[in-house]
Structure formats: structure tokens, C-alpha cells
């Protein structure tokens, strides 16, 4: 997500593909120097995970893609998480001391069940699934990520929204001591996102708590984040502390910051260019620098599951 306001971006700050590959080689070399290049399940020696724990009883999902996932290294060291900095490797470097426990999630608004829930109590009613999803960033790069999480539709139904609930809003933790990026005015903190109630109760979105079967690393949104695979990555709000059922459309961080560039819906649509670049093709992270870009798919390839949600919308105006 190249999601700083245009006035805040200097060309020298945009990560070039060459620099990205060089950084990956540097990180890989450091791991090899330490003994060996670790497999995903053992990567906590290189990239700290939130608890270091292996997640129990993670079921497979029919919604998973058969595409090969990116390496744990790719997923955990190339991130947009502005709460920890603007560079792609800033979250990896700056989130290592972040404390994702203890953690509470507040549920409020138009629902029968509301309150403040300890993380374990929030998770207890739901089953974990592995969902291997494509992730398309608005910056025109992509990954394939093996998430572990819980169905957002199940979460919504559990809290029993009333007929007034037309949207589900989310907020990230605001903690400038732990999240140094929040000391900058790159966004109006805390980070906020939202979905329509129809989107939130679609079978695809999850609240992810793990990657490669281990607890999600701090830099990827520990302890819990949203994953909506047919939308651009900036919809995937991280480190969630609040869920609110609303009757009106919630304000969302990037739409507030630059409405012309970042719409509320943020559906992956190769036919609608970003004002500053095309969205027709994408670069898969981890591929050779000599590899060709691949075509971007409408709804990131998940149209059979979600296209019906937008049948009455103009997808060029409601971007």
C-alpha cells in the first residue's frame, strides 16, 4: 500500500524492486550466517512471533487457493504497517518489542452482545482454519499467504447485530510508546476500517491470528487482524482493539486521508487505475526480478464468491 499522502512522499523513500531484492538477500544471508535458513515453523529465531506458540487444531479450508504461498521471510519482512514506520522493513525492525498480550477487544454498537472481552474469551467460541489467500496491495504487488484465523461471519453472528447494523467498523490500538509510527502525522490515528454487514458476513473474510501455523508476528498485525482477500491490502486492519456495529458508513483511515485515491470499498479492480499508476498488472513478491508481472484479476480472483455483493453498484464510482 503506497498510502502516504502525495505531499508526504519523496521519490527516494519509495522502495525500488532492486533495493527490495537486495534487502531480502541481506536478511537471508544473516539467517544463513547464524547456522541455516530456517523453515517457516522455526522462523521465530529470525522473526519474532507474538507468542512463539504453535496454534492448535487448525483445520484446512476449501476456500484456500492452490497457489504456492510466499515464504515466511517474504511475508514477515515486507509489510505496510505505518504504526511502526513507513518503510517496508520498518515493521519487522520496530515491532519486535511490541506486547500483544494482555489484549482486549471491545464490541459495541447495534448488537445484542457487547462489552470488553479478554482475547482468549473473544476467541473461544470459534474454530481456527487455515486460509491460503492471495493478497493484492494497492501498490501493485502481491503475495500468497497461509493465514490461520476465524470466520468473520461467525464472529458477527455470535454478537447478534440488530437490524440497525448496516456496517461493521474496526479500530487499531493507539499506543505511541509501543507504536513509534503513530508519533508521525502520516494518518489520523488510530487506524480505522470498515465493511458493509453483507461483506462482513460473506464466507471469505477472516480475523487472522496466525501465519504458517504459528501465532501471527507483531509486524503482521498481532494478535488479531482482518483479512478480506478480494480487497486491496489496506482494508486489512491490524492489531484490532474495537469492533463497532453501525447504522451509517464508518470513516476509514485512507479514505479520510485521500478520498480521491482510496475508496471505502477498495475492491481489487484491474479496470480502475489508481490516479498515479495502473492496477492492471501486479508484481508477485518473491519472484525473480526478471519475471514478468502478472495480470490482476477482478476481485483478486474471488469474484464467484463476492461479485453478487456489488451487482447494484457502479464499480468505477464506488471504488
PDB file of C-alpha atoms in Angstrom:
ATOM      1  CA  UNK A   1       0.000   0.000   0.000  1.00  0.00           C
ATOM      2  CA  UNK A   2       1.689   3.168  -1.149  1.00  0.00           C
ATOM      3  CA  UNK A   3      -0.599   5.077   1.097  1.00  0.00           C
ATOM      4  CA  UNK A   4       1.110   8.182   2.263  1.00  0.00           C
ATOM      5  CA  UNK A   5      -0.472  11.368   1.084  1.00  0.00           C
ATOM      6  CA  UNK A   6       1.241  12.520  -2.129  1.00  0.00           C
ATOM      7  CA  UNK A   7       2.672  15.565  -0.378  1.00  0.00           C
ATOM      8  CA  UNK A   8       4.364  13.341   2.205  1.00  0.00           C
ATOM      9  CA  UNK A   9       6.168  11.084  -0.281  1.00  0.00           C
ATOM     10  CA  UNK A  10       9.640  11.674  -1.613  1.00  0.00           C
ATOM     11  CA  UNK A  11      10.788   9.577  -4.582  1.00  0.00           C
ATOM     12  CA  UNK A  12      13.818   8.443  -2.568  1.00  0.00           C
ATOM     13  CA  UNK A  13      11.501   6.851   0.014  1.00  0.00           C
ATOM     14  CA  UNK A  14       9.686   4.521  -2.387  1.00  0.00           C
ATOM     15  CA  UNK A  15      11.226   1.048  -2.230  1.00  0.00           C
ATOM     16  CA  UNK A  16      12.612   0.052  -5.596  1.00  0.00           C
ATOM     17  CA  UNK A  17      12.472  -3.567  -6.717  1.00  0.00           C
ATOM     18  CA  UNK A  18      16.287  -3.729  -6.743  1.00  0.00           C
ATOM     19  CA  UNK A  19      16.563  -2.471  -3.167  1.00  0.00           C
ATOM     20  CA  UNK A  20      13.859  -4.888  -2.061  1.00  0.00           C
ATOM     21  CA  UNK A  21      15.719  -7.861  -3.533  1.00  0.00           C
ATOM     22  CA  UNK A  22      18.993  -6.671  -2.015  1.00  0.00           C
ATOM     23  CA  UNK A  23      17.349  -6.385   1.412  1.00  0.00           C
ATOM     24  CA  UNK A  24      15.917  -9.887   1.114  1.00  0.00           C
ATOM     25  CA  UNK A  25      19.366 -11.193   0.230  1.00  0.00           C
ATOM     26  CA  UNK A  26      20.836  -9.392   3.248  1.00  0.00           C
ATOM     27  CA  UNK A  27      18.248 -10.863   5.614  1.00  0.00           C
ATOM     28  CA  UNK A  28      18.701 -14.323   4.107  1.00  0.00           C
ATOM     29  CA  UNK A  29      22.463 -14.067   4.413  1.00  0.00           C
ATOM     30  CA  UNK A  30      22.146 -13.159   8.071  1.00  0.00           C
ATOM     31  CA  UNK A  31      19.990 -16.190   8.701  1.00  0.00           C
ATOM     32  CA  UNK A  32      22.455 -18.465   6.929  1.00  0.00           C
ATOM     33  CA  UNK A  33      25.354 -16.991   8.886  1.00  0.00           C
ATOM     34  CA  UNK A  34      23.526 -17.883  12.061  1.00  0.00           C
ATOM     35  CA  UNK A  35      23.512 -21.550  11.115  1.00  0.00           C
ATOM     36  CA  UNK A  36      20.933 -22.312   8.431  1.00  0.00           C
ATOM     37  CA  UNK A  37      17.994 -20.834   6.591  1.00  0.00           C
ATOM     38  CA  UNK A  38      15.139 -21.791   8.856  1.00  0.00           C
ATOM     39  CA  UNK A  39      11.904 -23.406   7.743  1.00  0.00           C
ATOM     40  CA  UNK A  40       8.712 -21.431   8.386  1.00  0.00           C
ATOM     41  CA  UNK A  41       7.848 -23.262  11.609  1.00  0.00           C
ATOM     42  CA  UNK A  42      11.237 -22.371  13.065  1.00  0.00           C
ATOM     43  CA  UNK A  43      11.483 -18.778  11.889  1.00  0.00           C
ATOM     44  CA  UNK A  44      10.919 -17.329  15.371  1.00  0.00           C
ATOM     45  CA  UNK A  45      14.710 -17.267  15.730  1.00  0.00           C
ATOM     46  CA  UNK A  46      14.840 -14.799  12.851  1.00  0.00           C
ATOM     47  CA  UNK A  47      11.492 -13.011  13.014  1.00  0.00           C
ATOM     48  CA  UNK A  48       9.812 -12.916  16.426  1.00  0.00           C
ATOM     49  CA  UNK A  49       6.218 -14.085  16.600  1.00  0.00           C
ATOM     50  CA  UNK A  50       3.683 -12.691  19.032  1.00  0.00           C
ATOM     51  CA  UNK A  51       3.802 -15.568  21.481  1.00  0.00           C
ATOM     52  CA  UNK A  52       6.098 -18.104  19.867  1.00  0.00           C
ATOM     53  CA  UNK A  53       3.245 -20.593  20.110  1.00  0.00           C
ATOM     54  CA  UNK A  54       2.115 -23.122  17.548  1.00  0.00           C
ATOM     55  CA  UNK A  55      -1.612 -22.768  17.041  1.00  0.00           C
ATOM     56  CA  UNK A  56      -3.628 -25.888  17.937  1.00  0.00           C
ATOM     57  CA  UNK A  57      -6.319 -27.588  15.883  1.00  0.00           C
ATOM     58  CA  UNK A  58      -6.126 -25.515  12.711  1.00  0.00           C
ATOM     59  CA  UNK A  59      -8.470 -27.049  10.140  1.00  0.00           C
ATOM     60  CA  UNK A  60      -7.967 -26.862   6.388  1.00  0.00           C
ATOM     61  CA  UNK A  61     -10.375 -24.779   4.339  1.00  0.00           C
ATOM     62  CA  UNK A  62     -12.000 -25.307   0.975  1.00  0.00           C
ATOM     63  CA  UNK A  63     -11.576 -21.569   0.340  1.00  0.00           C
ATOM     64  CA  UNK A  64      -7.780 -21.855   0.123  1.00  0.00           C
ATOM     65  CA  UNK A  65      -6.020 -21.254  -3.176  1.00  0.00           C
ATOM     66  CA  UNK A  66      -3.787 -23.963  -4.592  1.00  0.00           C
ATOM     67  CA  UNK A  67      -1.110 -21.381  -5.429  1.00  0.00           C
ATOM     68  CA  UNK A  68       2.241 -21.732  -3.690  1.00  0.00           C
ATOM     69  CA  UNK A  69       2.474 -19.482  -0.621  1.00  0.00           C
ATOM     70  CA  UNK A  70       5.220 -16.936  -0.228  1.00  0.00           C
ATOM     71  CA  UNK A  71       7.992 -17.748   2.201  1.00  0.00           C
ATOM     72  CA  UNK A  72       7.625 -16.779   5.829  1.00  0.00           C
ATOM     73  CA  UNK A  73      10.542 -14.434   5.257  1.00  0.00           C
ATOM     74  CA  UNK A  74       8.716 -12.594   2.467  1.00  0.00           C
ATOM     75  CA  UNK A  75       5.516 -12.318   4.483  1.00  0.00           C
ATOM     76  CA  UNK A  76       7.121 -11.159   7.708  1.00  0.00           C
ATOM     77  CA  UNK A  77       9.760  -8.731   6.439  1.00  0.00           C
ATOM     78  CA  UNK A  78       7.948  -6.886   3.628  1.00  0.00           C
ATOM     79  CA  UNK A  79       5.000  -5.117   5.219  1.00  0.00           C
ATOM     80  CA  UNK A  80       2.930  -1.978   5.349  1.00  0.00           C
ATOM     81  CA  UNK A  81       2.129  -1.221   8.977  1.00  0.00           C
ATOM     82  CA  UNK A  82       2.548   2.529   9.373  1.00  0.00           C
ATOM     83  CA  UNK A  83       2.152   2.327  13.134  1.00  0.00           C
ATOM     84  CA  UNK A  84       5.723   1.010  13.095  1.00  0.00           C
ATOM     85  CA  UNK A  85       7.158   3.118  10.282  1.00  0.00           C
ATOM     86  CA  UNK A  86       6.789   3.949   6.615  1.00  0.00           C
ATOM     87  CA  UNK A  87       9.401   1.611   5.127  1.00  0.00           C
ATOM     88  CA  UNK A  88       8.681  -1.956   4.108  1.00  0.00           C
ATOM     89  CA  UNK A  89      11.067  -3.397   6.690  1.00  0.00           C
ATOM     90  CA  UNK A  90      10.292  -0.863   9.442  1.00  0.00           C
ATOM     91  CA  UNK A  91       7.532  -3.023  10.944  1.00  0.00           C
ATOM     92  CA  UNK A  92       9.914  -6.000  11.157  1.00  0.00           C
ATOM     93  CA  UNK A  93      12.579  -3.860  12.816  1.00  0.00           C
ATOM     94  CA  UNK A  94      10.390  -1.717  15.063  1.00  0.00           C
ATOM     95  CA  UNK A  95       7.706  -4.155  16.264  1.00  0.00           C
ATOM     96  CA  UNK A  96       9.916  -6.687  17.998  1.00  0.00           C
ATOM     97  CA  UNK A  97       9.237  -5.282  21.483  1.00  0.00           C
ATOM     98  CA  UNK A  98       5.518  -4.812  20.903  1.00  0.00           C
ATOM     99  CA  UNK A  99       3.426  -6.647  23.515  1.00  0.00           C
ATOM    100  CA  UNK A 100       0.289  -8.287  22.062  1.00  0.00           C
ATOM    101  CA  UNK A 101      -0.710  -9.729  25.436  1.00  0.00           C
ATOM    102  CA  UNK A 102      -2.614  -8.967  27.548  1.00  0.00           C
ATOM    103  CA  UNK A 103      -5.154  -7.857  24.957  1.00  0.00           C
ATOM    104  CA  UNK A 104      -8.803  -6.912  24.994  1.00  0.00           C
ATOM    105  CA  UNK A 105     -11.335  -6.339  22.221  1.00  0.00           C
ATOM    106  CA  UNK A 106     -14.290  -4.036  22.744  1.00  0.00           C
ATOM    107  CA  UNK A 107     -17.518  -4.817  20.886  1.00  0.00           C
ATOM    108  CA  UNK A 108     -20.094  -2.031  20.783  1.00  0.00           C
ATOM    109  CA  UNK A 109     -22.948  -0.548  18.812  1.00  0.00           C
ATOM    110  CA  UNK A 110     -26.092  -2.136  17.372  1.00  0.00           C
ATOM    111  CA  UNK A 111     -25.701  -5.696  18.676  1.00  0.00           C
ATOM    112  CA  UNK A 112     -27.282  -7.840  21.375  1.00  0.00           C
ATOM    113  CA  UNK A 113     -23.918  -8.858  22.814  1.00  0.00           C
ATOM    114  CA  UNK A 114     -21.482  -6.049  23.579  1.00  0.00           C
ATOM    115  CA  UNK A 115     -18.705  -5.428  26.068  1.00  0.00           C
ATOM    116  CA  UNK A 116     -14.958  -5.692  26.571  1.00  0.00           C
ATOM    117  CA  UNK A 117     -13.575  -9.190  26.091  1.00  0.00           C
ATOM    118  CA  UNK A 118     -10.228 -10.693  27.019  1.00  0.00           C
ATOM    119  CA  UNK A 119      -8.554 -12.031  23.893  1.00  0.00           C
ATOM    120  CA  UNK A 120      -8.858 -15.706  24.842  1.00  0.00           C
ATOM    121  CA  UNK A 121     -12.525 -15.271  25.732  1.00  0.00           C
ATOM    122  CA  UNK A 122     -13.158 -13.498  22.431  1.00  0.00           C
ATOM    123  CA  UNK A 123     -11.570 -16.397  20.519  1.00  0.00           C
ATOM    124  CA  UNK A 124     -13.054 -19.294  22.495  1.00  0.00           C
ATOM    125  CA  UNK A 125     -16.352 -19.788  20.608  1.00  0.00           C
ATOM    126  CA  UNK A 126     -14.702 -20.090  17.192  1.00  0.00           C
ATOM    127  CA  UNK A 127     -12.744 -22.713  15.265  1.00  0.00           C
ATOM    128  CA  UNK A 128      -9.408 -21.948  13.649  1.00  0.00           C
ATOM    129  CA  UNK A 129      -8.954 -22.530   9.920  1.00  0.00           C
ATOM    130  CA  UNK A 130      -6.031 -22.186   7.571  1.00  0.00           C
ATOM    131  CA  UNK A 131      -6.992 -19.935   4.679  1.00  0.00           C
ATOM    132  CA  UNK A 132      -4.334 -19.664   1.962  1.00  0.00           C
ATOM    133  CA  UNK A 133      -5.307 -16.426   0.268  1.00  0.00           C
ATOM    134  CA  UNK A 134      -3.944 -14.183  -2.426  1.00  0.00           C
ATOM    135  CA  UNK A 135      -3.190 -10.687  -1.124  1.00  0.00           C
ATOM    136  CA  UNK A 136      -3.107  -7.774  -3.565  1.00  0.00           C
ATOM    137  CA  UNK A 137      -1.638  -4.482  -2.374  1.00  0.00           C
ATOM    138  CA  UNK A 138      -2.859  -1.216  -3.866  1.00  0.00           C
ATOM    139  CA  UNK A 139       0.805  -0.580  -4.755  1.00  0.00           C
ATOM    140  CA  UNK A 140       0.509  -3.296  -7.459  1.00  0.00           C
ATOM    141  CA  UNK A 141       2.419  -6.058  -5.701  1.00  0.00           C
ATOM    142  CA  UNK A 142       1.010  -9.289  -4.353  1.00  0.00           C
ATOM    143  CA  UNK A 143       1.675 -12.328  -2.175  1.00  0.00           C
ATOM    144  CA  UNK A 144       0.057 -15.633  -1.277  1.00  0.00           C
ATOM    145  CA  UNK A 145      -0.261 -16.018   2.494  1.00  0.00           C
ATOM    146  CA  UNK A 146      -1.238 -19.057   4.606  1.00  0.00           C
ATOM    147  CA  UNK A 147      -3.272 -17.366   7.324  1.00  0.00           C
ATOM    148  CA  UNK A 148      -4.805 -19.064  10.332  1.00  0.00           C
ATOM    149  CA  UNK A 149      -7.900 -17.405  11.674  1.00  0.00           C
ATOM    150  CA  UNK A 150     -11.586 -17.417  12.479  1.00  0.00           C
ATOM    151  CA  UNK A 151     -14.520 -16.674  10.210  1.00  0.00           C
ATOM    152  CA  UNK A 152     -15.585 -13.041  10.480  1.00  0.00           C
ATOM    153  CA  UNK A 153     -19.127 -14.110   9.530  1.00  0.00           C
ATOM    154  CA  UNK A 154     -19.185 -16.407  12.575  1.00  0.00           C
ATOM    155  CA  UNK A 155     -17.931 -13.572  14.786  1.00  0.00           C
ATOM    156  CA  UNK A 156     -20.590 -11.179  13.507  1.00  0.00           C
ATOM    157  CA  UNK A 157     -23.366 -13.724  14.015  1.00  0.00           C
ATOM    158  CA  UNK A 158     -22.095 -14.521  17.520  1.00  0.00           C
ATOM    159  CA  UNK A 159     -22.555 -10.926  18.652  1.00  0.00           C
ATOM    160  CA  UNK A 160     -26.073 -10.806  17.168  1.00  0.00           C
ATOM    161  CA  UNK A 161     -26.237  -7.469  15.338  1.00  0.00           C
ATOM    162  CA  UNK A 162     -29.645  -5.827  15.245  1.00  0.00           C
ATOM    163  CA  UNK A 163     -31.480  -4.724  12.117  1.00  0.00           C
ATOM    164  CA  UNK A 164     -29.905  -1.277  12.540  1.00  0.00           C
ATOM    165  CA  UNK A 165     -26.409  -2.670  11.929  1.00  0.00           C
ATOM    166  CA  UNK A 166     -25.546  -1.962   8.290  1.00  0.00           C
ATOM    167  CA  UNK A 167     -21.768  -1.723   8.735  1.00  0.00           C
ATOM    168  CA  UNK A 168     -19.004  -3.218  10.854  1.00  0.00           C
ATOM    169  CA  UNK A 169     -16.203  -0.822  11.872  1.00  0.00           C
ATOM    170  CA  UNK A 170     -12.774  -1.718  13.264  1.00  0.00           C
ATOM    171  CA  UNK A 171     -10.076   0.202  15.140  1.00  0.00           C
ATOM    172  CA  UNK A 172      -6.404  -0.487  15.734  1.00  0.00           C
ATOM    173  CA  UNK A 173      -4.640   0.036  19.047  1.00  0.00           C
ATOM    174  CA  UNK A 174      -3.371   3.585  19.604  1.00  0.00           C
ATOM    175  CA  UNK A 175      -0.188   3.419  21.681  1.00  0.00           C
ATOM    176  CA  UNK A 176       2.561   5.849  20.706  1.00  0.00           C
ATOM    177  CA  UNK A 177       5.035   4.319  23.131  1.00  0.00           C
ATOM    178  CA  UNK A 178       4.810   0.892  21.529  1.00  0.00           C
ATOM    179  CA  UNK A 179       3.986   2.072  18.014  1.00  0.00           C
ATOM    180  CA  UNK A 180       6.537   4.743  17.096  1.00  0.00           C
ATOM    181  CA  UNK A 181       4.972   5.384  13.694  1.00  0.00           C
ATOM    182  CA  UNK A 182       1.976   6.924  15.446  1.00  0.00           C
ATOM    183  CA  UNK A 183       4.203   9.794  16.551  1.00  0.00           C
ATOM    184  CA  UNK A 184       4.149  10.960  12.941  1.00  0.00           C
ATOM    185  CA  UNK A 185       1.153  12.673  11.378  1.00  0.00           C
ATOM    186  CA  UNK A 186       1.063  10.374   8.355  1.00  0.00           C
ATOM    187  CA  UNK A 187      -2.520   9.433   9.314  1.00  0.00           C
ATOM    188  CA  UNK A 188      -5.240  10.461  11.736  1.00  0.00           C
ATOM    189  CA  UNK A 189      -4.710   7.785  14.408  1.00  0.00           C
ATOM    190  CA  UNK A 190      -5.990   5.316  15.397  1.00  0.00           C
ATOM    191  CA  UNK A 191      -6.250   3.389  12.141  1.00  0.00           C
ATOM    192  CA  UNK A 192      -9.866   2.730  11.193  1.00  0.00           C
ATOM    193  CA  UNK A 193     -11.534   0.461   8.663  1.00  0.00           C
ATOM    194  CA  UNK A 194     -14.971  -0.893   7.889  1.00  0.00           C
ATOM    195  CA  UNK A 195     -17.112  -3.242   5.833  1.00  0.00           C
ATOM    196  CA  UNK A 196     -20.773  -3.432   4.969  1.00  0.00           C
ATOM    197  CA  UNK A 197     -22.645  -6.011   7.001  1.00  0.00           C
ATOM    198  CA  UNK A 198     -23.090  -8.032   3.790  1.00  0.00           C
ATOM    199  CA  UNK A 199     -19.333  -8.055   3.191  1.00  0.00           C
ATOM    200  CA  UNK A 200     -18.615  -8.953   6.800  1.00  0.00           C
ATOM    201  CA  UNK A 201     -20.979 -11.921   6.702  1.00  0.00           C
ATOM    202  CA  UNK A 202     -19.617 -13.264   3.406  1.00  0.00           C
ATOM    203  CA  UNK A 203     -17.799 -16.591   3.974  1.00  0.00           C
ATOM    204  CA  UNK A 204     -14.375 -15.288   2.839  1.00  0.00           C
ATOM    205  CA  UNK A 205     -13.229 -12.657   5.405  1.00  0.00           C
ATOM    206  CA  UNK A 206     -11.377 -13.859   8.480  1.00  0.00           C
ATOM    207  CA  UNK A 207      -9.852 -12.436  11.601  1.00  0.00           C
ATOM    208  CA  UNK A 208      -6.347 -13.831  11.325  1.00  0.00           C
ATOM    209  CA  UNK A 209      -4.289 -14.804  14.374  1.00  0.00           C
ATOM    210  CA  UNK A 210      -1.553 -16.834  12.711  1.00  0.00           C
ATOM    211  CA  UNK A 211       0.716 -17.399   9.723  1.00  0.00           C
ATOM    212  CA  UNK A 212       2.214 -20.762   8.773  1.00  0.00           C
ATOM    213  CA  UNK A 213       0.544 -22.337  11.804  1.00  0.00           C
ATOM    214  CA  UNK A 214       2.224 -20.087  14.366  1.00  0.00           C
ATOM    215  CA  UNK A 215       0.864 -17.060  16.205  1.00  0.00           C
ATOM    216  CA  UNK A 216       0.922 -14.028  13.938  1.00  0.00           C
ATOM    217  CA  UNK A 217       4.111 -11.946  14.137  1.00  0.00           C
ATOM    218  CA  UNK A 218       3.893  -8.471  15.623  1.00  0.00           C
ATOM    219  CA  UNK A 219       4.756  -6.841  12.323  1.00  0.00           C
ATOM    220  CA  UNK A 220       1.857  -8.600  10.576  1.00  0.00           C
ATOM    221  CA  UNK A 221      -0.792  -7.362  12.985  1.00  0.00           C
ATOM    222  CA  UNK A 222      -0.570  -9.313  16.243  1.00  0.00           C
ATOM    223  CA  UNK A 223      -2.553 -10.540  17.933  1.00  0.00           C
ATOM    224  CA  UNK A 224      -5.503 -10.268  15.522  1.00  0.00           C
ATOM    225  CA  UNK A 225      -6.132  -8.607  12.172  1.00  0.00           C
ATOM    226  CA  UNK A 226      -8.685  -8.515   9.380  1.00  0.00           C
ATOM    227  CA  UNK A 227      -8.126 -10.328   6.063  1.00  0.00           C
ATOM    228  CA  UNK A 228     -10.500  -9.594   3.160  1.00  0.00           C
ATOM    229  CA  UNK A 229      -8.902 -11.285   0.139  1.00  0.00           C
ATOM    230  CA  UNK A 230     -10.875  -9.581  -2.655  1.00  0.00           C
ATOM    231  CA  UNK A 231      -9.952  -6.093  -1.449  1.00  0.00           C
ATOM    232  CA  UNK A 232      -6.698  -4.153  -1.552  1.00  0.00           C
ATOM    233  CA  UNK A 233      -4.473  -4.832   1.417  1.00  0.00           C
ATOM    234  CA  UNK A 234      -5.050  -1.530   3.213  1.00  0.00           C
ATOM    235  CA  UNK A 235      -8.521  -2.824   4.179  1.00  0.00           C
ATOM    236  CA  UNK A 236      -6.774  -5.470   6.309  1.00  0.00           C
ATOM    237  CA  UNK A 237      -6.662  -3.530   9.578  1.00  0.00           C
ATOM    238  CA  UNK A 238      -4.152  -4.846  12.106  1.00  0.00           C
ATOM    239  CA  UNK A 239      -3.919  -5.171  15.907  1.00  0.00           C
ATOM    240  CA  UNK A 240      -7.667  -4.725  16.359  1.00  0.00           C
ATOM    241  CA  UNK A 241      -8.962  -3.458  19.702  1.00  0.00           C
ATOM    242  CA  UNK A 242     -12.504  -2.387  18.787  1.00  0.00           C
ATOM    243  CA  UNK A 243     -15.376  -3.706  16.673  1.00  0.00           C
ATOM    244  CA  UNK A 244     -18.440  -1.496  16.281  1.00  0.00           C
ATOM    245  CA  UNK A 245     -21.788  -2.290  14.629  1.00  0.00           C
ATOM    246  CA  UNK A 246     -23.041   0.880  12.943  1.00  0.00           C
ATOM    247  CA  UNK A 247     -26.094   2.115  11.057  1.00  0.00           C
ATOM    248  CA  UNK A 248     -24.059   4.584   8.973  1.00  0.00           C
ATOM    249  CA  UNK A 249     -20.920   4.099   6.915  1.00  0.00           C
ATOM    250  CA  UNK A 250     -17.841   4.417   9.124  1.00  0.00           C
ATOM    251  CA  UNK A 251     -14.969   6.718   8.324  1.00  0.00           C
ATOM    252  CA  UNK A 252     -11.917   4.769   7.192  1.00  0.00           C
ATOM    253  CA  UNK A 253      -8.339   5.949   7.519  1.00  0.00           C
ATOM    254  CA  UNK A 254      -7.139   6.065   3.923  1.00  0.00           C
ATOM    255  CA  UNK A 255     -10.431   7.301   2.560  1.00  0.00           C
ATOM    256  CA  UNK A 256     -10.243  10.120   5.121  1.00  0.00           C
ATOM    257  CA  UNK A 257      -6.635  10.897   4.177  1.00  0.00           C
ATOM    258  CA  UNK A 258      -7.055  10.854   0.386  1.00  0.00           C
ATOM    259  CA  UNK A 259     -10.564  10.052  -0.809  1.00  0.00           C
ATOM    260  CA  UNK A 260      -9.640  10.511  -4.470  1.00  0.00           C
ATOM    261  CA  UNK A 261      -7.108   7.690  -4.259  1.00  0.00           C
ATOM    262  CA  UNK A 262      -8.532   5.286  -1.665  1.00  0.00           C
ATOM    263  CA  UNK A 263     -12.220   4.451  -1.730  1.00  0.00           C
ATOM    264  CA  UNK A 264     -14.292   2.880   1.002  1.00  0.00           C
ATOM    265  CA  UNK A 265     -14.870  -0.339  -0.927  1.00  0.00           C
ATOM    266  CA  UNK A 266     -11.264  -0.851  -2.142  1.00  0.00           C
ATOM    267  CA  UNK A 267     -12.239  -3.834  -4.290  1.00  0.00           C
ATOM    268  CA  UNK A 268      -9.425  -5.138  -6.464  1.00  0.00           C
ATOM    269  CA  UNK A 269     -10.381  -3.925  -9.939  1.00  0.00           C
ATOM    270  CA  UNK A 270      -7.788  -4.007 -12.741  1.00  0.00           C
ATOM    271  CA  UNK A 271     -10.046  -1.805 -14.878  1.00  0.00           C
ATOM    272  CA  UNK A 272      -9.889   1.145 -12.478  1.00  0.00           C
ATOM    273  CA  UNK A 273      -6.440   2.716 -12.298  1.00  0.00           C
ATOM    274  CA  UNK A 274      -5.107   4.370  -9.205  1.00  0.00           C
ATOM    275  CA  UNK A 275      -4.691   8.085 -10.025  1.00  0.00           C
ATOM    276  CA  UNK A 276      -0.917   7.591 -10.080  1.00  0.00           C
ATOM    277  CA  UNK A 277      -0.473   4.101 -11.594  1.00  0.00           C
ATOM    278  CA  UNK A 278      -2.247   1.282 -13.400  1.00  0.00           C
ATOM    279  CA  UNK A 279      -3.828  -1.565 -11.473  1.00  0.00           C
ATOM    280  CA  UNK A 280      -3.960  -3.911 -14.473  1.00  0.00           C
ATOM    281  CA  UNK A 281      -0.846  -5.902 -13.536  1.00  0.00           C
ATOM    282  CA  UNK A 282       0.992  -6.839 -10.361  1.00  0.00           C
ATOM    283  CA  UNK A 283       4.432  -7.956  -9.218  1.00  0.00           C
ATOM    284  CA  UNK A 284       4.476 -11.114  -7.092  1.00  0.00           C
ATOM    285  CA  UNK A 285       6.848 -10.651  -4.169  1.00  0.00           C
ATOM    286  CA  UNK A 286       9.480 -13.374  -4.082  1.00  0.00           C
ATOM    287  CA  UNK A 287       9.570 -13.812  -7.840  1.00  0.00           C
ATOM    288  CA  UNK A 288      12.739 -13.190  -9.780  1.00  0.00           C
ATOM    289  CA  UNK A 289      13.427  -9.574 -10.705  1.00  0.00           C
ATOM    290  CA  UNK A 290      13.426 -10.830 -14.289  1.00  0.00           C
ATOM    291  CA  UNK A 291       9.961 -12.382 -14.016  1.00  0.00           C
ATOM    292  CA  UNK A 292       7.138 -10.711 -15.876  1.00  0.00           C
ATOM    293  CA  UNK A 293       4.342  -9.061 -13.967  1.00  0.00           C
ATOM    294  CA  UNK A 294       1.091 -10.983 -13.923  1.00  0.00           C
ATOM    295  CA  UNK A 295      -2.383  -9.805 -14.796  1.00  0.00           C
ATOM    296  CA  UNK A 296      -4.502  -8.671 -11.876  1.00  0.00           C
ATOM    297  CA  UNK A 297      -7.835 -10.482 -11.596  1.00  0.00           C
ATOM    298  CA  UNK A 298     -11.149  -8.795 -10.895  1.00  0.00           C
ATOM    299  CA  UNK A 299     -11.902  -9.089  -7.175  1.00  0.00           C
ATOM    300  CA  UNK A 300      -8.409 -10.633  -6.918  1.00  0.00           C
ATOM    301  CA  UNK A 301      -9.849 -13.818  -8.411  1.00  0.00           C
ATOM    302  CA  UNK A 302     -12.618 -14.225  -5.815  1.00  0.00           C
ATOM    303  CA  UNK A 303     -15.457 -12.938  -7.986  1.00  0.00           C
ATOM    304  CA  UNK A 304     -17.523 -16.124  -7.830  1.00  0.00           C
ATOM    305  CA  UNK A 305     -17.873 -15.589  -4.085  1.00  0.00           C
ATOM    306  CA  UNK A 306     -18.345 -11.823  -3.905  1.00  0.00           C
ATOM    307  CA  UNK A 307     -19.466 -10.277  -7.211  1.00  0.00           C
ATOM    308  CA  UNK A 308     -23.121 -10.521  -6.166  1.00  0.00           C
ATOM    309  CA  UNK A 309     -22.429  -8.094  -3.308  1.00  0.00           C
ATOM    310  CA  UNK A 310     -21.937  -5.262  -5.805  1.00  0.00           C
ATOM    311  CA  UNK A 311     -24.491  -6.010  -8.523  1.00  0.00           C
ATOM    312  CA  UNK A 312     -26.245  -2.670  -7.951  1.00  0.00           C
ATOM    313  CA  UNK A 313     -23.071  -0.581  -7.682  1.00  0.00           C
ATOM    314  CA  UNK A 314     -21.072   1.287 -10.297  1.00  0.00           C
ATOM    315  CA  UNK A 315     -17.651  -0.184  -9.527  1.00  0.00           C
ATOM    316  CA  UNK A 316     -15.890   2.749 -11.156  1.00  0.00           C
ATOM    317  CA  UNK A 317     -17.587   5.325  -8.946  1.00  0.00           C
ATOM    318  CA  UNK A 318     -17.831   3.115  -5.847  1.00  0.00           C
ATOM    319  CA  UNK A 319     -14.177   2.138  -5.920  1.00  0.00           C
TER     320      UNK A 319
END
